[in-house]
Coordinates of C-alpha atoms in Angstrom, one line a residue:
M20 CA -44.2 -46.6 43.9
R21 CA -41.5 -48.1 41.6
R22 CA -44.2 -49.1 39.1
N23 CA -45.6 -45.5 39.0
E24 CA -42.0 -44.2 38.4
R25 CA -41.5 -46.7 35.6
V26 CA -44.8 -45.8 33.9
A27 CA -44.0 -42.0 34.2
R28 CA -40.6 -42.6 32.6
E29 CA -42.0 -44.6 29.8
V30 CA -44.7 -41.9 29.1
G31 CA -41.9 -39.2 29.1
I32 CA -39.8 -41.2 26.6
E33 CA -42.8 -41.6 24.3
H34 CA -43.7 -37.9 24.6
E35 CA -40.1 -37.0 23.7
R36 CA -40.1 -39.4 20.8
R37 CA -43.3 -37.9 19.4
R38 CA -42.0 -34.4 19.8
N39 CA -38.8 -35.2 17.9
S40 CA -40.8 -37.0 15.2
G41 CA -42.9 -33.9 14.9
Q42 CA -39.9 -31.7 14.6
S43 CA -38.5 -33.9 11.9
Q44 CA -41.7 -33.7 9.9
V45 CA -41.6 -29.9 10.3
V46 CA -38.1 -29.8 9.0
R47 CA -39.0 -32.0 6.1
D48 CA -41.9 -29.8 5.2
L49 CA -39.7 -26.6 5.3
V50 CA -37.0 -28.2 3.3
A51 CA -39.6 -29.3 0.7
I52 CA -40.8 -25.7 0.5
L53 CA -37.2 -24.5 -0.2
D54 CA -36.6 -27.3 -2.7
D55 CA -39.9 -27.1 -4.7
N56 CA -40.0 -23.3 -4.9
R57 CA -36.2 -22.5 -5.0
E58 CA -36.1 -20.5 -8.2
E59 CA -39.5 -18.9 -7.7
I60 CA -38.6 -17.7 -4.1
A61 CA -35.2 -16.5 -5.2
L62 CA -36.5 -14.4 -8.0
A63 CA -39.5 -13.0 -6.1
S64 CA -37.4 -11.9 -3.1
A65 CA -34.8 -10.4 -5.5
E66 CA -37.5 -8.3 -7.1
L67 CA -38.9 -7.3 -3.7
I68 CA -35.5 -6.2 -2.5
R69 CA -35.0 -4.1 -5.6
R70 CA -38.4 -2.4 -4.9
E71 CA -38.1 -1.9 -1.1
M72 CA -34.4 -1.2 -0.7
V73 CA -34.2 1.8 -3.0
G74 CA -31.3 4.0 -2.0
T75 CA -29.2 1.2 -0.5
F76 CA -26.1 -0.3 -2.2
Y77 CA -27.5 -3.8 -2.1
G78 CA -30.9 -2.7 -3.5
Q79 CA -29.2 -1.2 -6.5
L80 CA -27.6 -4.4 -7.6
P81 CA -29.1 -6.1 -10.7
V82 CA -32.0 -8.5 -10.0
A83 CA -30.0 -11.4 -11.5
E84 CA -27.1 -10.8 -9.0
I85 CA -29.5 -10.6 -6.0
R86 CA -31.3 -13.7 -7.2
H87 CA -28.0 -15.5 -7.3
N88 CA -27.2 -14.5 -3.7
N89 CA -30.7 -15.6 -2.7
L90 CA -30.1 -19.1 -4.2
L91 CA -26.9 -19.4 -2.2
C92 CA -28.7 -18.4 1.0
N93 CA -31.6 -20.7 0.2
D94 CA -29.2 -23.7 0.1
L95 CA -27.5 -22.5 3.2
L96 CA -30.8 -22.2 5.1
R97 CA -31.8 -25.7 3.8
G98 CA -28.7 -27.2 5.3
L99 CA -29.1 -25.3 8.6
L100 CA -32.6 -26.6 9.0
Q101 CA -31.4 -30.2 8.5
G102 CA -28.8 -29.7 11.2
A103 CA -25.8 -29.5 8.9
E104 CA -22.7 -27.7 10.1
A105 CA -22.4 -24.3 8.3
A106 CA -19.6 -24.5 5.8
P107 CA -17.4 -21.4 5.5
L108 CA -19.3 -18.9 3.4
D109 CA -17.3 -16.9 0.8
W110 CA -19.8 -14.1 0.6
N111 CA -19.2 -11.3 -1.9
G112 CA -22.6 -9.9 -2.5
G113 CA -21.4 -7.8 -5.4
V114 CA -19.5 -5.6 -3.1
S115 CA -15.8 -4.9 -3.1
L116 CA -13.7 -4.4 0.0
P117 CA -13.2 -0.7 -0.5
F118 CA -17.0 -0.2 -0.2
Y119 CA -16.8 -1.6 3.3
F120 CA -13.9 0.6 4.2
G121 CA -16.0 3.6 3.2
Q122 CA -19.4 2.6 4.4
G123 CA -18.8 0.2 7.2
M124 CA -20.3 -3.2 7.8
P125 CA -23.8 -3.5 6.1
V126 CA -25.5 -5.0 9.1
V127 CA -28.8 -3.1 8.5
E128 CA -28.9 -4.0 4.8
V129 CA -28.3 -7.7 5.5
F130 CA -31.1 -8.0 8.1
T131 CA -33.4 -5.8 5.9
A132 CA -32.9 -8.1 2.9
T133 CA -33.4 -11.2 5.2
G134 CA -36.7 -9.7 6.4
L135 CA -37.9 -9.2 2.8
W136 CA -36.8 -12.7 1.9
K137 CA -39.0 -14.0 4.9
Q138 CA -42.0 -12.0 3.5
V139 CA -41.7 -14.0 0.3
L140 CA -41.4 -17.3 2.3
D141 CA -44.3 -16.7 4.7
P142 CA -47.1 -17.5 2.2
Y143 CA -45.5 -20.8 1.3
V144 CA -45.1 -21.7 5.0
A145 CA -48.7 -20.6 5.8
A146 CA -50.0 -22.9 3.0
A147 CA -48.0 -25.8 4.4
F148 CA -49.0 -25.1 8.0
P149 CA -52.6 -23.7 8.1
P150 CA -53.8 -22.0 11.3
G151 CA -54.2 -24.6 14.0
A152 CA -52.2 -27.2 12.2
A153 CA -49.7 -29.2 14.2
G154 CA -46.2 -27.9 13.9
R155 CA -47.1 -24.3 12.7
A156 CA -45.5 -22.7 15.7
Q157 CA -42.4 -24.8 15.4
A158 CA -42.1 -24.1 11.7
T159 CA -42.3 -20.4 12.4
L160 CA -39.7 -20.5 15.1
R161 CA -37.3 -22.7 13.1
L162 CA -37.6 -20.6 10.0
E163 CA -36.9 -17.3 11.9
A164 CA -34.0 -18.9 13.7
G165 CA -32.6 -20.2 10.4
L166 CA -32.9 -16.9 8.7
N167 CA -31.2 -15.1 11.5
R168 CA -28.4 -17.6 11.4
V169 CA -28.0 -17.1 7.6
A170 CA -27.8 -13.3 8.2
A171 CA -25.2 -13.8 10.9
L172 CA -23.2 -16.1 8.6
V173 CA -23.3 -13.5 5.8
I174 CA -22.0 -10.8 8.2
G175 CA -19.4 -13.1 9.5
S176 CA -18.2 -13.8 6.0
I177 CA -17.9 -10.1 5.3
A178 CA -15.9 -9.7 8.5
A179 CA -13.7 -12.6 7.6
R180 CA -13.0 -11.0 4.2
I181 CA -12.0 -7.7 5.9
T182 CA -9.9 -9.5 8.5
G183 CA -8.1 -11.4 5.8
F184 CA -7.5 -8.3 3.8
L185 CA -6.1 -6.5 6.9
E186 CA -3.9 -9.5 7.8
E187 CA -2.5 -9.3 4.2
Q188 CA -2.0 -5.6 4.5
Q189 CA -0.2 -6.1 7.8
R190 CA 2.1 -8.7 6.2
R191 CA 2.7 -6.3 3.3
T192 CA 3.4 -3.4 5.7
E193 CA 5.8 -5.5 7.8
L194 CA 7.7 -6.5 4.6
M195 CA 7.8 -2.9 3.3
L196 CA 9.0 -1.8 6.8
A197 CA 11.7 -4.4 6.8
M198 CA 12.8 -3.5 3.3
A199 CA 12.9 0.2 4.1
R200 CA 15.0 -0.5 7.2
A201 CA 17.4 -2.8 5.3
A202 CA 17.8 -0.4 2.4
S203 CA 18.5 2.6 4.7
A204 CA 20.9 0.6 6.8
S205 CA 23.7 0.4 4.3
L206 CA 25.4 2.6 1.7
E207 CA 27.1 -0.4 0.1
L208 CA 25.6 -1.0 -3.3
E209 CA 26.0 -4.8 -3.2
N210 CA 24.2 -5.0 0.2
V211 CA 21.3 -2.8 -1.0
L212 CA 20.9 -4.9 -4.2
H213 CA 21.0 -8.1 -2.2
E214 CA 18.3 -6.9 0.1
T215 CA 16.2 -5.8 -2.8
V216 CA 16.1 -9.1 -4.6
R217 CA 15.7 -11.0 -1.3
G218 CA 12.7 -8.8 -0.4
I219 CA 11.0 -9.1 -3.8
A220 CA 11.5 -12.9 -3.9
E221 CA 9.9 -13.1 -0.4
A222 CA 7.0 -10.9 -1.6
V223 CA 6.1 -13.3 -4.4
G224 CA 6.8 -16.5 -2.5
V225 CA 9.9 -17.8 -4.3
D226 CA 13.5 -18.6 -3.0
H227 CA 15.7 -17.8 -6.0
G228 CA 16.6 -14.7 -7.8
R229 CA 19.3 -12.3 -9.0
M230 CA 19.7 -8.6 -9.1
I231 CA 20.9 -7.0 -12.3
L232 CA 22.3 -3.5 -12.2
V233 CA 21.7 -1.5 -15.3
S234 CA 24.3 0.9 -16.6
E235 CA 23.4 4.6 -16.6
D236 CA 23.0 4.7 -20.4
G237 CA 20.8 1.6 -20.3
S238 CA 22.9 -0.4 -22.7
E239 CA 24.4 -3.0 -20.3
G240 CA 23.5 -5.0 -17.3
A241 CA 25.5 -6.9 -14.7
V242 CA 24.6 -9.4 -12.0
W243 CA 25.3 -7.9 -8.6
A244 CA 23.5 -10.2 -6.2
R245 CA 22.1 -13.8 -6.2
I246 CA 19.8 -15.7 -3.7
G247 CA 19.0 -19.4 -3.7
E248 CA 20.5 -22.6 -2.5
A249 CA 22.9 -23.1 -5.3
D250 CA 24.0 -19.5 -5.5
T251 CA 27.5 -18.3 -4.6
P252 CA 28.8 -14.8 -3.8
V253 CA 29.1 -12.6 -6.8
D254 CA 32.5 -10.9 -7.6
V255 CA 30.8 -7.7 -8.9
G256 CA 33.6 -5.3 -9.5
T257 CA 32.5 -1.6 -9.6
P258 CA 29.7 0.3 -11.3
E259 CA 32.2 1.7 -13.7
E260 CA 33.9 -1.6 -14.4
P261 CA 31.4 -4.4 -13.5
K262 CA 32.2 -8.1 -13.9
H263 CA 29.6 -10.4 -15.4
A264 CA 28.4 -7.6 -17.6
F265 CA 26.3 -8.2 -20.7
A266 CA 24.7 -6.1 -23.5
L267 CA 21.0 -5.7 -23.0
R268 CA 20.5 -5.9 -26.8
D269 CA 21.6 -9.5 -26.7
T270 CA 18.9 -10.5 -24.2
V271 CA 15.2 -11.1 -24.4
F272 CA 13.6 -11.1 -21.0
V273 CA 15.8 -8.5 -19.2
R274 CA 15.7 -6.2 -22.2
A275 CA 11.9 -6.3 -22.3
V276 CA 11.6 -5.4 -18.6
V277 CA 14.0 -2.5 -19.0
E278 CA 12.4 -1.2 -22.2
Q279 CA 8.8 -1.5 -20.9
K280 CA 9.7 -0.3 -17.3
R281 CA 7.1 -2.6 -15.8
P282 CA 7.1 -6.1 -14.2
L283 CA 7.0 -9.0 -16.7
S284 CA 6.4 -12.8 -16.2
Y285 CA 7.5 -15.3 -18.7
Q286 CA 7.1 -19.1 -18.5
D287 CA 10.2 -20.1 -20.3
V288 CA 13.2 -17.7 -20.4
Q289 CA 15.8 -20.0 -21.7
S290 CA 16.0 -17.8 -24.8
D291 CA 17.6 -15.1 -22.7
P292 CA 21.4 -15.5 -23.0
T293 CA 21.9 -14.1 -19.5
A294 CA 19.9 -17.0 -18.1
R295 CA 22.6 -19.6 -18.7
S296 CA 25.4 -18.6 -16.4
G297 CA 25.6 -20.4 -13.0
H298 CA 21.8 -20.8 -12.6
R299 CA 19.4 -23.7 -12.8
F300 CA 17.3 -22.1 -15.5
Q301 CA 16.6 -25.4 -17.2
S302 CA 14.1 -26.3 -14.4
R303 CA 12.4 -22.9 -14.4
R304 CA 8.8 -22.6 -15.3
W305 CA 7.8 -19.2 -14.0
T306 CA 10.0 -16.1 -13.8
L307 CA 9.2 -12.6 -12.7
G308 CA 11.2 -9.5 -13.6
V309 CA 10.7 -6.3 -11.6
P310 CA 12.3 -3.0 -12.6
C311 CA 13.6 -0.6 -10.0
V312 CA 12.7 2.8 -11.6
L313 CA 13.8 6.2 -10.5
N314 CA 13.0 9.4 -12.5
D315 CA 11.8 7.3 -15.4
R316 CA 15.2 5.5 -15.5
V317 CA 15.6 1.8 -14.8
L318 CA 18.4 1.4 -12.2
G319 CA 18.2 -2.4 -12.0
V320 CA 16.0 -5.5 -12.5
A321 CA 15.2 -8.1 -9.9
V322 CA 14.7 -11.4 -11.6
V323 CA 13.0 -13.9 -9.2
F324 CA 11.9 -17.4 -10.1
S325 CA 10.8 -20.9 -8.9
C326 CA 13.0 -23.9 -9.6
D327 CA 10.7 -26.5 -8.0
A328 CA 7.2 -26.1 -9.4
P329 CA 5.2 -23.8 -11.7
Q330 CA 4.6 -20.5 -9.8
T331 CA 1.7 -18.2 -10.7
F332 CA 2.3 -14.7 -9.6
T333 CA -0.9 -13.0 -8.4
E334 CA -1.7 -9.4 -9.0
A335 CA -1.3 -8.6 -5.3
Q336 CA 2.1 -10.2 -5.2
I337 CA 3.3 -8.3 -8.3
E338 CA 1.9 -5.1 -6.8
L339 CA 3.8 -5.7 -3.6
A340 CA 7.0 -6.4 -5.5
V341 CA 6.6 -3.2 -7.4
G342 CA 6.1 -1.3 -4.2
I343 CA 9.3 -2.7 -2.7
A344 CA 11.2 -1.8 -5.9
S345 CA 9.9 1.8 -5.6
V346 CA 10.9 2.0 -2.0
V347 CA 14.4 0.8 -2.5
A348 CA 15.1 2.6 -5.8
P349 CA 16.3 5.8 -4.1
A350 CA 18.5 3.7 -1.9
I351 CA 20.0 2.0 -4.9
E352 CA 20.8 5.3 -6.5
N353 CA 22.0 6.5 -3.2
A354 CA 24.5 3.6 -2.9
R355 CA 25.6 4.0 -6.5
L356 CA 26.3 7.7 -6.0
H357 CA 28.1 6.9 -2.8
Q358 CA 30.5 4.7 -4.6
K359 CA 31.1 7.2 -7.4
I360 CA 31.2 10.5 -5.5
P361 CA 34.0 10.8 -2.9
Q362 CA 33.2 14.3 -1.5
L363 CA 32.3 14.1 2.1
A364 CA 29.3 16.5 1.8
I365 CA 27.7 14.3 -0.8
A366 CA 28.3 11.1 1.2
E367 CA 26.8 12.8 4.3
E368 CA 23.7 13.9 2.3
R369 CA 23.1 10.4 1.0
A370 CA 23.3 9.1 4.6
R371 CA 20.8 11.8 5.6
L372 CA 18.5 10.7 2.8
A373 CA 18.7 7.1 4.0
Q374 CA 17.8 8.3 7.5
E375 CA 14.8 10.2 6.2
L376 CA 13.6 7.1 4.5
H377 CA 13.8 5.4 7.9
D378 CA 12.4 8.3 10.0
D379 CA 9.5 9.3 7.7
V380 CA 8.4 6.5 5.5
V381 CA 9.2 3.8 8.1
Q382 CA 7.3 5.5 10.9
T383 CA 4.3 5.8 8.6
L384 CA 4.5 2.2 7.7
A385 CA 4.8 1.2 11.4
A386 CA 1.6 3.3 12.1
T387 CA -0.3 1.4 9.3
Q388 CA 0.8 -1.9 10.9
F389 CA -0.7 -0.7 14.2
Y390 CA -4.0 0.4 12.7
A391 CA -4.3 -2.8 10.6
S392 CA -3.9 -4.9 13.7
L393 CA -6.2 -2.6 15.7
A394 CA -9.0 -2.8 13.1
G395 CA -8.7 -6.6 13.0
D396 CA -9.1 -6.8 16.8
L397 CA -12.1 -4.4 16.7
L398 CA -13.8 -6.4 14.0
E399 CA -13.4 -9.6 16.1
Q400 CA -15.0 -7.7 19.0
N401 CA -17.8 -6.4 16.7
E402 CA -16.8 -2.8 17.5
L403 CA -17.9 -1.7 14.1
P404 CA -17.7 2.2 14.5
R405 CA -14.2 2.0 16.0
A406 CA -13.1 -0.5 13.4
K407 CA -14.3 1.9 10.7
A408 CA -12.3 4.7 12.3
A409 CA -9.2 2.5 12.4
L410 CA -9.7 1.6 8.7
S411 CA -9.9 5.3 7.8
A412 CA -6.7 5.9 9.7
L413 CA -5.1 3.0 7.9
R414 CA -6.0 4.5 4.5
E415 CA -4.5 7.8 5.6
M416 CA -1.3 6.1 6.8
I417 CA -0.8 4.2 3.5
S418 CA -1.4 7.4 1.6
Q419 CA 1.3 9.1 3.7
A420 CA 3.8 6.3 3.0
Y421 CA 3.2 6.6 -0.7
V422 CA 3.7 10.4 -0.6
G423 CA 6.8 10.1 1.5
V424 CA 8.4 7.6 -1.0
R425 CA 7.5 9.8 -4.0
E426 CA 9.0 12.9 -2.3
A427 CA 12.2 11.1 -1.4
I428 CA 12.5 10.0 -5.1
F429 CA 11.8 13.5 -6.2
D430 CA 14.4 15.0 -3.8
L431 CA 17.1 12.5 -4.7
R432 CA 16.7 13.0 -8.4
S433 CA 16.9 16.8 -8.1
M434 CA 19.9 16.9 -5.8
A435 CA 21.9 14.6 -8.1
S436 CA 21.1 16.8 -11.1
L437 CA 22.3 20.0 -9.3
Q438 CA 25.8 18.6 -9.2
V439 CA 26.0 18.6 -12.9
C440 CA 23.6 21.2 -14.3
G441 CA 23.5 23.9 -11.6
L442 CA 21.0 26.7 -12.5
T443 CA 19.4 24.7 -15.3
A444 CA 18.7 21.9 -12.8
L445 CA 17.2 24.3 -10.3
Q446 CA 14.9 25.8 -13.0
S447 CA 13.8 22.3 -13.9
Y448 CA 13.2 21.4 -10.2
L449 CA 11.1 24.5 -9.6
A450 CA 9.0 23.8 -12.8
H451 CA 8.4 20.2 -11.6
Y452 CA 7.7 21.5 -8.1
E453 CA 4.9 23.7 -9.5
Q454 CA 3.4 20.8 -11.4
R455 CA 3.6 18.5 -8.4
Y456 CA 2.4 20.8 -5.6
G457 CA 0.7 23.7 -7.4
L458 CA 3.0 26.3 -5.9
D459 CA 4.0 29.0 -8.5
V460 CA 7.7 29.8 -7.8
C461 CA 9.3 32.8 -9.6
L462 CA 13.1 32.4 -9.9
E463 CA 15.5 35.4 -10.3
A464 CA 19.2 34.4 -10.5
D465 CA 22.4 35.5 -12.0
G466 CA 24.7 32.9 -13.6
E467 CA 27.6 33.8 -11.4
A468 CA 25.7 33.3 -8.1
A469 CA 24.3 30.0 -9.4
G470 CA 27.8 28.5 -9.1
V471 CA 27.1 28.0 -5.4
L472 CA 24.7 25.2 -6.4
A473 CA 27.5 22.9 -7.6
G474 CA 29.9 21.0 -5.3
A475 CA 29.6 20.5 -1.5
P476 CA 27.9 23.9 -0.7
G477 CA 25.2 23.2 -3.3
V478 CA 23.9 20.2 -1.3
Q479 CA 23.1 22.3 1.8
V480 CA 21.8 25.2 -0.2
F481 CA 19.5 23.0 -2.1
R482 CA 18.2 21.4 1.1
I483 CA 17.5 24.8 2.6
L484 CA 15.6 25.8 -0.5
Q485 CA 13.6 22.6 -0.3
E486 CA 12.8 23.2 3.4
A487 CA 11.8 26.8 2.8
L488 CA 9.6 26.0 -0.1
G489 CA 8.1 23.1 1.8
N490 CA 7.2 25.5 4.6
V491 CA 5.5 27.8 2.1
R492 CA 3.5 24.9 0.6
K493 CA 2.5 23.4 4.0
H494 CA 2.0 26.4 6.2
G495 CA 2.0 29.6 4.1
Q496 CA -1.5 29.2 2.8
T497 CA -0.5 30.9 -0.5
A498 CA 0.0 29.7 -4.1
Q499 CA 3.0 31.9 -4.9
A500 CA 6.6 32.2 -3.8
R501 CA 9.8 34.0 -5.1
V502 CA 13.4 32.7 -5.1
D503 CA 16.4 35.0 -5.6
L504 CA 20.0 34.1 -6.1
Q505 CA 22.4 37.1 -6.2
R506 CA 26.1 37.7 -5.8
E507 CA 26.9 40.2 -3.0
G508 CA 30.6 40.6 -2.9
P509 CA 32.2 37.6 -1.3
W510 CA 28.7 36.2 -0.5
V511 CA 25.8 34.7 -2.4
R512 CA 22.4 35.7 -1.1
I513 CA 19.6 33.2 -1.6
S514 CA 16.1 34.2 -0.5
V515 CA 12.7 32.6 -0.4
Q516 CA 9.8 35.0 0.0
D517 CA 6.0 34.5 0.1
D518 CA 3.0 36.6 0.8
G519 CA 1.2 34.0 2.9
Q520 CA -0.1 34.0 6.5
G521 CA 3.3 34.3 8.1
F522 CA 4.0 33.6 11.8
D523 CA 5.5 35.1 14.9
P524 CA 9.3 34.1 15.1
A525 CA 9.4 34.9 18.8
L526 CA 6.7 32.4 19.5
V527 CA 8.5 29.8 17.5
A528 CA 11.7 30.5 19.3
D529 CA 10.0 29.9 22.7
Q530 CA 8.9 26.4 21.6
E531 CA 11.0 23.5 23.0
T532 CA 11.1 22.1 19.4
P533 CA 11.5 24.8 16.8
H534 CA 8.8 24.6 14.1
F535 CA 9.0 24.4 10.3
G536 CA 12.5 23.0 10.4
L537 CA 14.1 26.4 11.1
Q538 CA 16.8 24.8 13.4
I539 CA 17.7 22.3 10.7
M540 CA 18.0 25.1 8.1
R541 CA 20.3 27.1 10.4
E542 CA 22.5 24.0 11.0
R543 CA 22.8 23.4 7.3
A544 CA 23.8 27.1 6.7
E545 CA 26.5 26.8 9.4
K546 CA 27.9 23.7 7.8
V547 CA 28.9 25.7 4.7
G548 CA 30.0 28.8 6.7
G549 CA 26.8 30.7 6.0
T550 CA 24.0 32.4 8.0
L551 CA 20.3 32.1 7.9
C552 CA 17.8 34.9 8.8
V553 CA 14.0 34.5 9.0
E554 CA 11.7 37.5 8.9
S555 CA 7.9 37.1 9.3
Q556 CA 4.8 38.7 10.7
P557 CA 1.3 37.1 11.1
G558 CA -0.6 38.0 8.0
R559 CA 2.3 39.6 6.1
G560 CA 4.2 36.6 4.7
T561 CA 7.7 35.2 5.4
L562 CA 11.2 36.0 4.1
V563 CA 14.0 33.4 4.5
V564 CA 17.5 34.8 3.6
L565 CA 20.5 32.5 3.3
R566 CA 24.0 33.9 2.8
V567 CA 26.9 31.6 2.0
P568 CA 30.4 32.3 0.9
F569 CA 30.9 32.6 -2.9
P570 CA 32.8 29.5 -4.0
Q571 CA 36.4 30.2 -5.0
R572 CA 38.0 28.7 -8.0
G573 CA 37.9 24.9 -7.8
E574 CA 35.4 24.7 -4.9
A575 CA 32.5 24.1 -7.2
A576 CA 34.1 21.2 -8.9

């Protein structure tokens, strides 16, 4: 009995040895096919893909590019057949990430192309393994398994690219979110500038930097904030009388950034005279200057640098730094004006603008963070349709953040101009409004009534005008509006009228949350001792009438 068991075991071992030996020979034959016909198979399958995949994105690529991809896959298949671990595949396939966001994962195209590649391989395999030949079935199974594995690796590589992009977008969103919060948390110019240079340095991966505030006429700069191990607090003075000021005409690097209004990177900035005071510029190798621009005017320049090793700034890093500079530019101007303008109404409006940056832009950025994380999770779960929907929502959220920042910049610039230029500034604002939003606004105003635009009442009047025009643009479904400013005895009457779709004020009043900002508009009117009346009917347009006291002598100052 024991002898029979021993014989059976020996027979089994010999059978397994022969089977493994046969598999090894099959693998060697398949690898030989891939090696001996590598170029021929790659070109033939590329031409077949071009013919058979007409109308697909991949099928429209040049033959040379498809051939190159086939060579990569040939080498990958060769390694898989030999049992090698699949190395990470950096698959591009001639397709940019925005394509995947718009079209989704190209699973069908990948497997279709793989099937056409197999059609080209089949005659070579048939020649090496004729019908009835030993190993033919194994060769067919191994080849199909290998091709399916290659297709899966290609799809996995694409998913990894998308996941990596989403992770980077999430990091960018989190940084933008933090910067928006930090910038809106303070009206102290020094704090805002310190947060600005800190955020930009973090965005590009360095630890040192300084923030230079540029004078309003663009002739001088002054260091207002520093970051880095060797840095000490800066005694900055005031915007009107800054300490550590220097003439921009005497500089090289900072002047170039201010004049060109774009980020610049120089390897050696020791020729800049401002680069010699209290900083270890001698060991610098890479420096990036990022302007903070508002209304085509450079408010400041963030100069960030590496003291330890050469630092190459990527396009994505620079783009993020510019985005941060754009987000904080209104806050910089806000803080500067807060220091210069003592009137309570102006200070309150600056604080309100900071809150709007937090409430609007920050909420949008937080939403993009959520959708970026959601899309990444869905991709890991291979939930492709839901991932595509999340990516679409992510694009929309990013677009909303961009629009929100641009509108905040536009509003801040216009409100600051009204304090000085009055009616002229309002005319300019409405002209830009038409260019930006396509709403044709007709203005009728007398010079006397326009005096209400200056001083503390002007802030609230301007915001009510903005809100009313915004309602016309967003909800009126019309391309025209009319604004009137007229003196009526001790009052100034400001009206905004449109011939759009209108609404039922009674229905709006019944809502728990009033629509279109009507409650906010009334509160603003009350702040300056005025009244607000809204008249509207469905299909017959809307009339908003604001009455505020005419400013007495000295009130418009």
